[in-house]
């Protein structure tokens, strides 16, 4: 088993893993979307997704330790069943759905959501109650887009952010949600041949960064004021939305 040897790959992969780890620890969660796009600048997106998934699973374990006992049960009961169904749909349609279309859709929704937040809607509004129908819809979309391109963050944020949970409980809920999804994705990813020896060896080289970056993110989010936390998170949603929209349009026009 020989990992990728190109130094240029690691120049992008190491910062990508660190950013994803900080996000998985709860510090600017949507930044986790940068992992696959950054690696995709130097390797194929499918290979990048295959390398990143085992790393995400290790980060999830560190996140579970950092946020043990801190989560919102009601949100998970609404979101997770629908997200699991979305993963199944993603697996069954993997040969027919273009990554470009998924990135375009998720990017557009994320940008519109961030613009509304900074326009003042999210800050003026009181915390919203649980909305099971909306939660199941966005959970389904999050599961589908997470399977196709590890881009489940924006749909998840669209439902969760208006609840205005405190940052620690918000981050803990996020960790459990994506830990469950990433664990479920291991089997269909293996069935699709994304865990060859090169990918697994490259994942192993990058793995030591995973728990360190995740715990650093958890340390930061527990010490940040809620208002600043939400400003950072909304900004991250917008930035990643622009990135996904650009990638989708570029792929469709190429």
PDB file of C-alpha atoms in Angstrom:
ATOM      1  CA  UNK A   1       0.000   0.000   0.000  1.00  0.00           C
ATOM      2  CA  UNK A   2       1.666   3.196  -1.217  1.00  0.00           C
ATOM      3  CA  UNK A   3       0.126   6.623  -0.569  1.00  0.00           C
ATOM      4  CA  UNK A   4       0.086   9.507  -3.014  1.00  0.00           C
ATOM      5  CA  UNK A   5       3.644  10.838  -3.225  1.00  0.00           C
ATOM      6  CA  UNK A   6       3.081  14.184  -4.969  1.00  0.00           C
ATOM      7  CA  UNK A   7       4.124  17.038  -2.594  1.00  0.00           C
ATOM      8  CA  UNK A   8       1.621  19.348  -4.319  1.00  0.00           C
ATOM      9  CA  UNK A   9      -1.208  17.096  -3.162  1.00  0.00           C
ATOM     10  CA  UNK A  10      -0.142  17.449   0.464  1.00  0.00           C
ATOM     11  CA  UNK A  11       0.208  21.220   0.085  1.00  0.00           C
ATOM     12  CA  UNK A  12      -3.568  21.251  -0.421  1.00  0.00           C
ATOM     13  CA  UNK A  13      -4.555  18.159   1.574  1.00  0.00           C
ATOM     14  CA  UNK A  14      -2.943  19.125   4.896  1.00  0.00           C
ATOM     15  CA  UNK A  15      -4.690  22.542   5.146  1.00  0.00           C
ATOM     16  CA  UNK A  16      -7.908  20.868   3.984  1.00  0.00           C
ATOM     17  CA  UNK A  17      -7.777  18.285   6.784  1.00  0.00           C
ATOM     18  CA  UNK A  18      -6.989  20.970   9.385  1.00  0.00           C
ATOM     19  CA  UNK A  19      -9.906  23.174   8.260  1.00  0.00           C
ATOM     20  CA  UNK A  20     -12.278  20.218   8.199  1.00  0.00           C
ATOM     21  CA  UNK A  21     -11.097  19.173  11.659  1.00  0.00           C
ATOM     22  CA  UNK A  22     -11.717  22.630  13.109  1.00  0.00           C
ATOM     23  CA  UNK A  23     -15.177  22.583  11.536  1.00  0.00           C
ATOM     24  CA  UNK A  24     -15.949  19.078  12.771  1.00  0.00           C
ATOM     25  CA  UNK A  25     -15.034  20.288  16.250  1.00  0.00           C
ATOM     26  CA  UNK A  26     -17.856  22.809  15.902  1.00  0.00           C
ATOM     27  CA  UNK A  27     -15.882  25.916  14.933  1.00  0.00           C
ATOM     28  CA  UNK A  28     -17.535  27.177  11.721  1.00  0.00           C
ATOM     29  CA  UNK A  29     -19.136  23.869  10.755  1.00  0.00           C
ATOM     30  CA  UNK A  30     -19.761  24.593   7.050  1.00  0.00           C
ATOM     31  CA  UNK A  31     -15.994  24.935   6.524  1.00  0.00           C
ATOM     32  CA  UNK A  32     -15.932  21.132   6.451  1.00  0.00           C
ATOM     33  CA  UNK A  33     -17.148  21.462   2.853  1.00  0.00           C
ATOM     34  CA  UNK A  34     -13.714  22.769   1.874  1.00  0.00           C
ATOM     35  CA  UNK A  35     -12.042  19.384   2.285  1.00  0.00           C
ATOM     36  CA  UNK A  36     -13.026  17.669  -0.946  1.00  0.00           C
ATOM     37  CA  UNK A  37     -12.938  20.842  -3.128  1.00  0.00           C
ATOM     38  CA  UNK A  38      -9.409  21.707  -1.940  1.00  0.00           C
ATOM     39  CA  UNK A  39      -8.120  18.203  -2.651  1.00  0.00           C
ATOM     40  CA  UNK A  40      -9.982  18.239  -5.967  1.00  0.00           C
ATOM     41  CA  UNK A  41      -7.681  21.000  -7.165  1.00  0.00           C
ATOM     42  CA  UNK A  42      -4.937  18.384  -7.571  1.00  0.00           C
ATOM     43  CA  UNK A  43      -6.739  14.998  -7.746  1.00  0.00           C
ATOM     44  CA  UNK A  44     -10.080  13.728  -9.060  1.00  0.00           C
ATOM     45  CA  UNK A  45     -13.115  14.623  -6.878  1.00  0.00           C
ATOM     46  CA  UNK A  46     -14.154  10.967  -6.535  1.00  0.00           C
ATOM     47  CA  UNK A  47     -10.695  10.052  -5.248  1.00  0.00           C
ATOM     48  CA  UNK A  48     -10.725  13.046  -2.896  1.00  0.00           C
ATOM     49  CA  UNK A  49     -14.046  11.896  -1.422  1.00  0.00           C
ATOM     50  CA  UNK A  50     -12.701   8.370  -0.945  1.00  0.00           C
ATOM     51  CA  UNK A  51      -9.595   9.665   0.867  1.00  0.00           C
ATOM     52  CA  UNK A  52     -11.543  12.073   3.044  1.00  0.00           C
ATOM     53  CA  UNK A  53     -14.252   9.719   4.357  1.00  0.00           C
ATOM     54  CA  UNK A  54     -12.031   7.588   6.686  1.00  0.00           C
ATOM     55  CA  UNK A  55     -10.509  10.841   7.997  1.00  0.00           C
ATOM     56  CA  UNK A  56     -13.994  12.213   8.664  1.00  0.00           C
ATOM     57  CA  UNK A  57     -14.852   9.081  10.633  1.00  0.00           C
ATOM     58  CA  UNK A  58     -11.795   9.557  12.884  1.00  0.00           C
ATOM     59  CA  UNK A  59     -12.708  13.218  13.362  1.00  0.00           C
ATOM     60  CA  UNK A  60     -16.217  12.144  14.281  1.00  0.00           C
ATOM     61  CA  UNK A  61     -14.842   9.918  17.053  1.00  0.00           C
ATOM     62  CA  UNK A  62     -12.868  12.845  18.483  1.00  0.00           C
ATOM     63  CA  UNK A  63     -15.953  15.050  18.221  1.00  0.00           C
ATOM     64  CA  UNK A  64     -18.091  12.503  20.079  1.00  0.00           C
ATOM     65  CA  UNK A  65     -15.566  12.533  22.911  1.00  0.00           C
ATOM     66  CA  UNK A  66     -15.451  16.324  23.041  1.00  0.00           C
ATOM     67  CA  UNK A  67     -19.246  16.779  23.067  1.00  0.00           C
ATOM     68  CA  UNK A  68     -20.367  13.670  24.946  1.00  0.00           C
ATOM     69  CA  UNK A  69     -23.808  14.231  26.456  1.00  0.00           C
ATOM     70  CA  UNK A  70     -24.295  17.615  24.737  1.00  0.00           C
ATOM     71  CA  UNK A  71     -26.866  17.394  21.935  1.00  0.00           C
ATOM     72  CA  UNK A  72     -30.473  18.167  21.034  1.00  0.00           C
ATOM     73  CA  UNK A  73     -32.484  14.945  20.945  1.00  0.00           C
ATOM     74  CA  UNK A  74     -35.545  16.456  19.254  1.00  0.00           C
ATOM     75  CA  UNK A  75     -33.531  17.685  16.272  1.00  0.00           C
ATOM     76  CA  UNK A  76     -31.805  14.334  15.791  1.00  0.00           C
ATOM     77  CA  UNK A  77     -35.094  12.436  15.882  1.00  0.00           C
ATOM     78  CA  UNK A  78     -36.422  14.638  13.093  1.00  0.00           C
ATOM     79  CA  UNK A  79     -33.307  14.869  10.900  1.00  0.00           C
ATOM     80  CA  UNK A  80     -31.568  11.495  11.081  1.00  0.00           C
ATOM     81  CA  UNK A  81     -34.212   9.125   9.637  1.00  0.00           C
ATOM     82  CA  UNK A  82     -34.691  11.411   6.644  1.00  0.00           C
ATOM     83  CA  UNK A  83     -30.937  11.795   6.183  1.00  0.00           C
ATOM     84  CA  UNK A  84     -30.468   8.016   6.126  1.00  0.00           C
ATOM     85  CA  UNK A  85     -33.123   7.821   3.413  1.00  0.00           C
ATOM     86  CA  UNK A  86     -31.245  10.545   1.508  1.00  0.00           C
ATOM     87  CA  UNK A  87     -28.031   8.495   1.659  1.00  0.00           C
ATOM     88  CA  UNK A  88     -29.917   5.534   0.204  1.00  0.00           C
ATOM     89  CA  UNK A  89     -31.239   7.673  -2.642  1.00  0.00           C
ATOM     90  CA  UNK A  90     -27.723   8.984  -3.258  1.00  0.00           C
ATOM     91  CA  UNK A  91     -26.363   5.448  -3.517  1.00  0.00           C
ATOM     92  CA  UNK A  92     -29.108   4.272  -5.872  1.00  0.00           C
ATOM     93  CA  UNK A  93     -28.707   7.305  -8.167  1.00  0.00           C
ATOM     94  CA  UNK A  94     -24.905   7.641  -7.971  1.00  0.00           C
ATOM     95  CA  UNK A  95     -24.488   6.690 -11.621  1.00  0.00           C
ATOM     96  CA  UNK A  96     -27.012   9.255 -12.853  1.00  0.00           C
ATOM     97  CA  UNK A  97     -26.628  12.416 -10.745  1.00  0.00           C
ATOM     98  CA  UNK A  98     -23.947  14.936 -11.629  1.00  0.00           C
ATOM     99  CA  UNK A  99     -21.808  16.410  -8.853  1.00  0.00           C
ATOM    100  CA  UNK A 100     -22.061  19.743 -10.694  1.00  0.00           C
ATOM    101  CA  UNK A 101     -25.840  19.872 -10.315  1.00  0.00           C
ATOM    102  CA  UNK A 102     -25.654  19.015  -6.616  1.00  0.00           C
ATOM    103  CA  UNK A 103     -23.001  21.666  -5.951  1.00  0.00           C
ATOM    104  CA  UNK A 104     -25.009  24.229  -7.902  1.00  0.00           C
ATOM    105  CA  UNK A 105     -28.186  23.563  -5.915  1.00  0.00           C
ATOM    106  CA  UNK A 106     -26.523  23.461  -2.497  1.00  0.00           C
ATOM    107  CA  UNK A 107     -24.414  26.534  -3.249  1.00  0.00           C
ATOM    108  CA  UNK A 108     -27.419  28.598  -4.342  1.00  0.00           C
ATOM    109  CA  UNK A 109     -29.464  27.658  -1.265  1.00  0.00           C
ATOM    110  CA  UNK A 110     -26.521  28.385   1.050  1.00  0.00           C
ATOM    111  CA  UNK A 111     -25.900  31.819  -0.478  1.00  0.00           C
ATOM    112  CA  UNK A 112     -29.561  32.839  -0.258  1.00  0.00           C
ATOM    113  CA  UNK A 113     -29.705  31.680   3.355  1.00  0.00           C
ATOM    114  CA  UNK A 114     -26.555  33.581   4.328  1.00  0.00           C
ATOM    115  CA  UNK A 115     -27.746  36.746   2.573  1.00  0.00           C
ATOM    116  CA  UNK A 116     -31.038  36.616   4.457  1.00  0.00           C
ATOM    117  CA  UNK A 117     -29.179  36.159   7.747  1.00  0.00           C
ATOM    118  CA  UNK A 118     -26.889  39.139   7.203  1.00  0.00           C
ATOM    119  CA  UNK A 119     -29.791  41.229   5.925  1.00  0.00           C
ATOM    120  CA  UNK A 120     -31.150  40.877   9.437  1.00  0.00           C
ATOM    121  CA  UNK A 121     -33.868  38.249   9.200  1.00  0.00           C
ATOM    122  CA  UNK A 122     -32.121  35.641  11.316  1.00  0.00           C
ATOM    123  CA  UNK A 123     -31.072  38.148  13.974  1.00  0.00           C
ATOM    124  CA  UNK A 124     -34.500  39.815  14.215  1.00  0.00           C
ATOM    125  CA  UNK A 125     -36.369  36.561  14.502  1.00  0.00           C
ATOM    126  CA  UNK A 126     -36.969  34.753  17.744  1.00  0.00           C
ATOM    127  CA  UNK A 127     -35.681  31.166  17.949  1.00  0.00           C
ATOM    128  CA  UNK A 128     -37.958  28.977  15.855  1.00  0.00           C
ATOM    129  CA  UNK A 129     -39.608  25.850  17.270  1.00  0.00           C
ATOM    130  CA  UNK A 130     -39.004  22.396  15.861  1.00  0.00           C
ATOM    131  CA  UNK A 131     -40.681  21.983  12.466  1.00  0.00           C
ATOM    132  CA  UNK A 132     -40.832  18.236  11.719  1.00  0.00           C
ATOM    133  CA  UNK A 133     -41.911  18.557   8.074  1.00  0.00           C
ATOM    134  CA  UNK A 134     -39.193  21.093   7.233  1.00  0.00           C
ATOM    135  CA  UNK A 135     -36.669  19.077   9.234  1.00  0.00           C
ATOM    136  CA  UNK A 136     -37.403  15.895   7.325  1.00  0.00           C
ATOM    137  CA  UNK A 137     -37.092  17.721   4.010  1.00  0.00           C
ATOM    138  CA  UNK A 138     -33.732  19.298   4.848  1.00  0.00           C
ATOM    139  CA  UNK A 139     -32.537  16.069   6.477  1.00  0.00           C
ATOM    140  CA  UNK A 140     -33.290  14.210   3.245  1.00  0.00           C
ATOM    141  CA  UNK A 141     -31.405  16.806   1.198  1.00  0.00           C
ATOM    142  CA  UNK A 142     -28.491  16.758   3.657  1.00  0.00           C
ATOM    143  CA  UNK A 143     -28.205  12.975   3.429  1.00  0.00           C
ATOM    144  CA  UNK A 144     -28.328  12.997  -0.358  1.00  0.00           C
ATOM    145  CA  UNK A 145     -25.820  15.809  -0.862  1.00  0.00           C
ATOM    146  CA  UNK A 146     -23.535  14.406   1.820  1.00  0.00           C
ATOM    147  CA  UNK A 147     -23.362  11.100  -0.013  1.00  0.00           C
ATOM    148  CA  UNK A 148     -22.787  12.633  -3.422  1.00  0.00           C
ATOM    149  CA  UNK A 149     -20.144  15.228  -2.504  1.00  0.00           C
ATOM    150  CA  UNK A 150     -19.766  15.471   1.311  1.00  0.00           C
ATOM    151  CA  UNK A 151     -21.878  18.637   1.015  1.00  0.00           C
ATOM    152  CA  UNK A 152     -24.526  17.968   3.638  1.00  0.00           C
ATOM    153  CA  UNK A 153     -23.615  21.008   5.726  1.00  0.00           C
ATOM    154  CA  UNK A 154     -25.742  23.794   4.155  1.00  0.00           C
ATOM    155  CA  UNK A 155     -29.053  21.865   4.149  1.00  0.00           C
ATOM    156  CA  UNK A 156     -28.426  20.839   7.748  1.00  0.00           C
ATOM    157  CA  UNK A 157     -27.573  24.421   8.734  1.00  0.00           C
ATOM    158  CA  UNK A 158     -30.690  25.784   7.039  1.00  0.00           C
ATOM    159  CA  UNK A 159     -32.855  23.819   9.438  1.00  0.00           C
ATOM    160  CA  UNK A 160     -30.684  23.997  12.544  1.00  0.00           C
ATOM    161  CA  UNK A 161     -29.466  27.594  12.680  1.00  0.00           C
ATOM    162  CA  UNK A 162     -32.944  29.196  13.117  1.00  0.00           C
ATOM    163  CA  UNK A 163     -33.427  27.076  16.257  1.00  0.00           C
ATOM    164  CA  UNK A 164     -30.741  29.252  17.877  1.00  0.00           C
ATOM    165  CA  UNK A 165     -29.342  26.530  20.140  1.00  0.00           C
ATOM    166  CA  UNK A 166     -26.432  27.469  22.351  1.00  0.00           C
ATOM    167  CA  UNK A 167     -23.121  26.887  20.491  1.00  0.00           C
ATOM    168  CA  UNK A 168     -22.030  23.821  22.475  1.00  0.00           C
ATOM    169  CA  UNK A 169     -25.364  21.987  22.081  1.00  0.00           C
ATOM    170  CA  UNK A 170     -25.519  23.031  18.427  1.00  0.00           C
ATOM    171  CA  UNK A 171     -22.015  21.660  17.804  1.00  0.00           C
ATOM    172  CA  UNK A 172     -22.726  18.446  19.714  1.00  0.00           C
ATOM    173  CA  UNK A 173     -25.881  17.813  17.701  1.00  0.00           C
ATOM    174  CA  UNK A 174     -23.939  18.427  14.500  1.00  0.00           C
ATOM    175  CA  UNK A 175     -21.251  15.953  15.537  1.00  0.00           C
ATOM    176  CA  UNK A 176     -23.760  13.169  16.230  1.00  0.00           C
ATOM    177  CA  UNK A 177     -25.684  13.849  13.008  1.00  0.00           C
ATOM    178  CA  UNK A 178     -22.650  13.669  10.730  1.00  0.00           C
ATOM    179  CA  UNK A 179     -20.984  10.854  12.698  1.00  0.00           C
ATOM    180  CA  UNK A 180     -24.029   8.718  12.005  1.00  0.00           C
ATOM    181  CA  UNK A 181     -24.144   9.668   8.331  1.00  0.00           C
ATOM    182  CA  UNK A 182     -20.427   9.101   7.735  1.00  0.00           C
ATOM    183  CA  UNK A 183     -20.527   5.696   9.406  1.00  0.00           C
ATOM    184  CA  UNK A 184     -23.465   4.656   7.217  1.00  0.00           C
ATOM    185  CA  UNK A 185     -21.688   5.919   4.083  1.00  0.00           C
ATOM    186  CA  UNK A 186     -18.732   3.550   4.600  1.00  0.00           C
ATOM    187  CA  UNK A 187     -20.534   0.517   3.163  1.00  0.00           C
ATOM    188  CA  UNK A 188     -21.897   2.105  -0.035  1.00  0.00           C
ATOM    189  CA  UNK A 189     -18.584   3.898  -0.637  1.00  0.00           C
ATOM    190  CA  UNK A 190     -16.788   0.560  -0.376  1.00  0.00           C
ATOM    191  CA  UNK A 191     -19.331  -1.003  -2.731  1.00  0.00           C
ATOM    192  CA  UNK A 192     -18.611   1.765  -5.255  1.00  0.00           C
ATOM    193  CA  UNK A 193     -14.855   0.995  -5.109  1.00  0.00           C
ATOM    194  CA  UNK A 194     -13.710   4.226  -3.446  1.00  0.00           C
ATOM    195  CA  UNK A 195     -11.460   2.518  -0.864  1.00  0.00           C
ATOM    196  CA  UNK A 196      -8.571   1.205  -2.960  1.00  0.00           C
ATOM    197  CA  UNK A 197      -5.099   0.714  -1.460  1.00  0.00           C
ATOM    198  CA  UNK A 198      -3.755   4.092  -2.625  1.00  0.00           C
ATOM    199  CA  UNK A 199      -6.664   5.984  -1.105  1.00  0.00           C
ATOM    200  CA  UNK A 200      -6.528   4.096   2.193  1.00  0.00           C
ATOM    201  CA  UNK A 201      -2.759   4.551   2.494  1.00  0.00           C
ATOM    202  CA  UNK A 202      -3.095   8.282   1.799  1.00  0.00           C
ATOM    203  CA  UNK A 203      -5.862   8.536   4.401  1.00  0.00           C
ATOM    204  CA  UNK A 204      -3.543   6.850   6.915  1.00  0.00           C
ATOM    205  CA  UNK A 205      -0.809   9.431   6.266  1.00  0.00           C
ATOM    206  CA  UNK A 206      -3.216  12.303   6.946  1.00  0.00           C
ATOM    207  CA  UNK A 207      -5.050  10.695   9.886  1.00  0.00           C
ATOM    208  CA  UNK A 208      -2.821  11.995  12.733  1.00  0.00           C
ATOM    209  CA  UNK A 209      -4.022  15.536  11.961  1.00  0.00           C
ATOM    210  CA  UNK A 210      -7.683  14.577  12.314  1.00  0.00           C
ATOM    211  CA  UNK A 211      -8.217  14.274  16.094  1.00  0.00           C
ATOM    212  CA  UNK A 212      -5.867  17.183  16.886  1.00  0.00           C
ATOM    213  CA  UNK A 213      -7.701  19.588  14.581  1.00  0.00           C
ATOM    214  CA  UNK A 214     -11.120  18.400  15.786  1.00  0.00           C
ATOM    215  CA  UNK A 215     -10.280  18.852  19.468  1.00  0.00           C
ATOM    216  CA  UNK A 216      -8.832  22.295  18.678  1.00  0.00           C
ATOM    217  CA  UNK A 217     -12.160  23.256  17.091  1.00  0.00           C
ATOM    218  CA  UNK A 218     -14.064  22.002  20.139  1.00  0.00           C
ATOM    219  CA  UNK A 219     -11.761  24.016  22.427  1.00  0.00           C
ATOM    220  CA  UNK A 220     -12.421  27.176  20.406  1.00  0.00           C
ATOM    221  CA  UNK A 221     -16.212  26.875  20.192  1.00  0.00           C
ATOM    222  CA  UNK A 222     -16.581  26.398  23.951  1.00  0.00           C
ATOM    223  CA  UNK A 223     -14.845  29.723  24.530  1.00  0.00           C
ATOM    224  CA  UNK A 224     -16.548  31.913  21.950  1.00  0.00           C
ATOM    225  CA  UNK A 225     -19.539  34.172  22.548  1.00  0.00           C
ATOM    226  CA  UNK A 226     -22.798  32.910  20.944  1.00  0.00           C
ATOM    227  CA  UNK A 227     -23.288  36.058  18.834  1.00  0.00           C
ATOM    228  CA  UNK A 228     -19.790  35.807  17.368  1.00  0.00           C
ATOM    229  CA  UNK A 229     -20.211  32.071  16.844  1.00  0.00           C
ATOM    230  CA  UNK A 230     -23.312  32.608  14.723  1.00  0.00           C
ATOM    231  CA  UNK A 231     -21.706  35.433  12.711  1.00  0.00           C
ATOM    232  CA  UNK A 232     -18.777  33.163  11.872  1.00  0.00           C
ATOM    233  CA  UNK A 233     -21.076  30.286  10.975  1.00  0.00           C
ATOM    234  CA  UNK A 234     -23.357  32.370   8.735  1.00  0.00           C
ATOM    235  CA  UNK A 235     -20.296  33.834   7.003  1.00  0.00           C
ATOM    236  CA  UNK A 236     -18.915  30.338   6.478  1.00  0.00           C
ATOM    237  CA  UNK A 237     -22.227  29.223   4.933  1.00  0.00           C
ATOM    238  CA  UNK A 238     -22.027  32.114   2.443  1.00  0.00           C
ATOM    239  CA  UNK A 239     -18.369  31.531   1.545  1.00  0.00           C
ATOM    240  CA  UNK A 240     -18.870  27.834   0.967  1.00  0.00           C
ATOM    241  CA  UNK A 241     -22.047  28.551  -0.992  1.00  0.00           C
ATOM    242  CA  UNK A 242     -20.099  30.799  -3.363  1.00  0.00           C
ATOM    243  CA  UNK A 243     -17.442  28.100  -3.751  1.00  0.00           C
ATOM    244  CA  UNK A 244     -19.990  25.385  -4.490  1.00  0.00           C
ATOM    245  CA  UNK A 245     -21.913  27.604  -6.910  1.00  0.00           C
ATOM    246  CA  UNK A 246     -18.703  28.481  -8.773  1.00  0.00           C
ATOM    247  CA  UNK A 247     -17.653  24.845  -8.979  1.00  0.00           C
ATOM    248  CA  UNK A 248     -21.062  23.757 -10.223  1.00  0.00           C
ATOM    249  CA  UNK A 249     -21.257  26.418 -12.906  1.00  0.00           C
ATOM    250  CA  UNK A 250     -17.664  25.781 -13.988  1.00  0.00           C
ATOM    251  CA  UNK A 251     -18.313  22.058 -14.376  1.00  0.00           C
ATOM    252  CA  UNK A 252     -21.541  22.583 -16.302  1.00  0.00           C
ATOM    253  CA  UNK A 253     -19.994  25.130 -18.667  1.00  0.00           C
ATOM    254  CA  UNK A 254     -16.789  23.167 -19.246  1.00  0.00           C
TER     255      UNK A 254
END
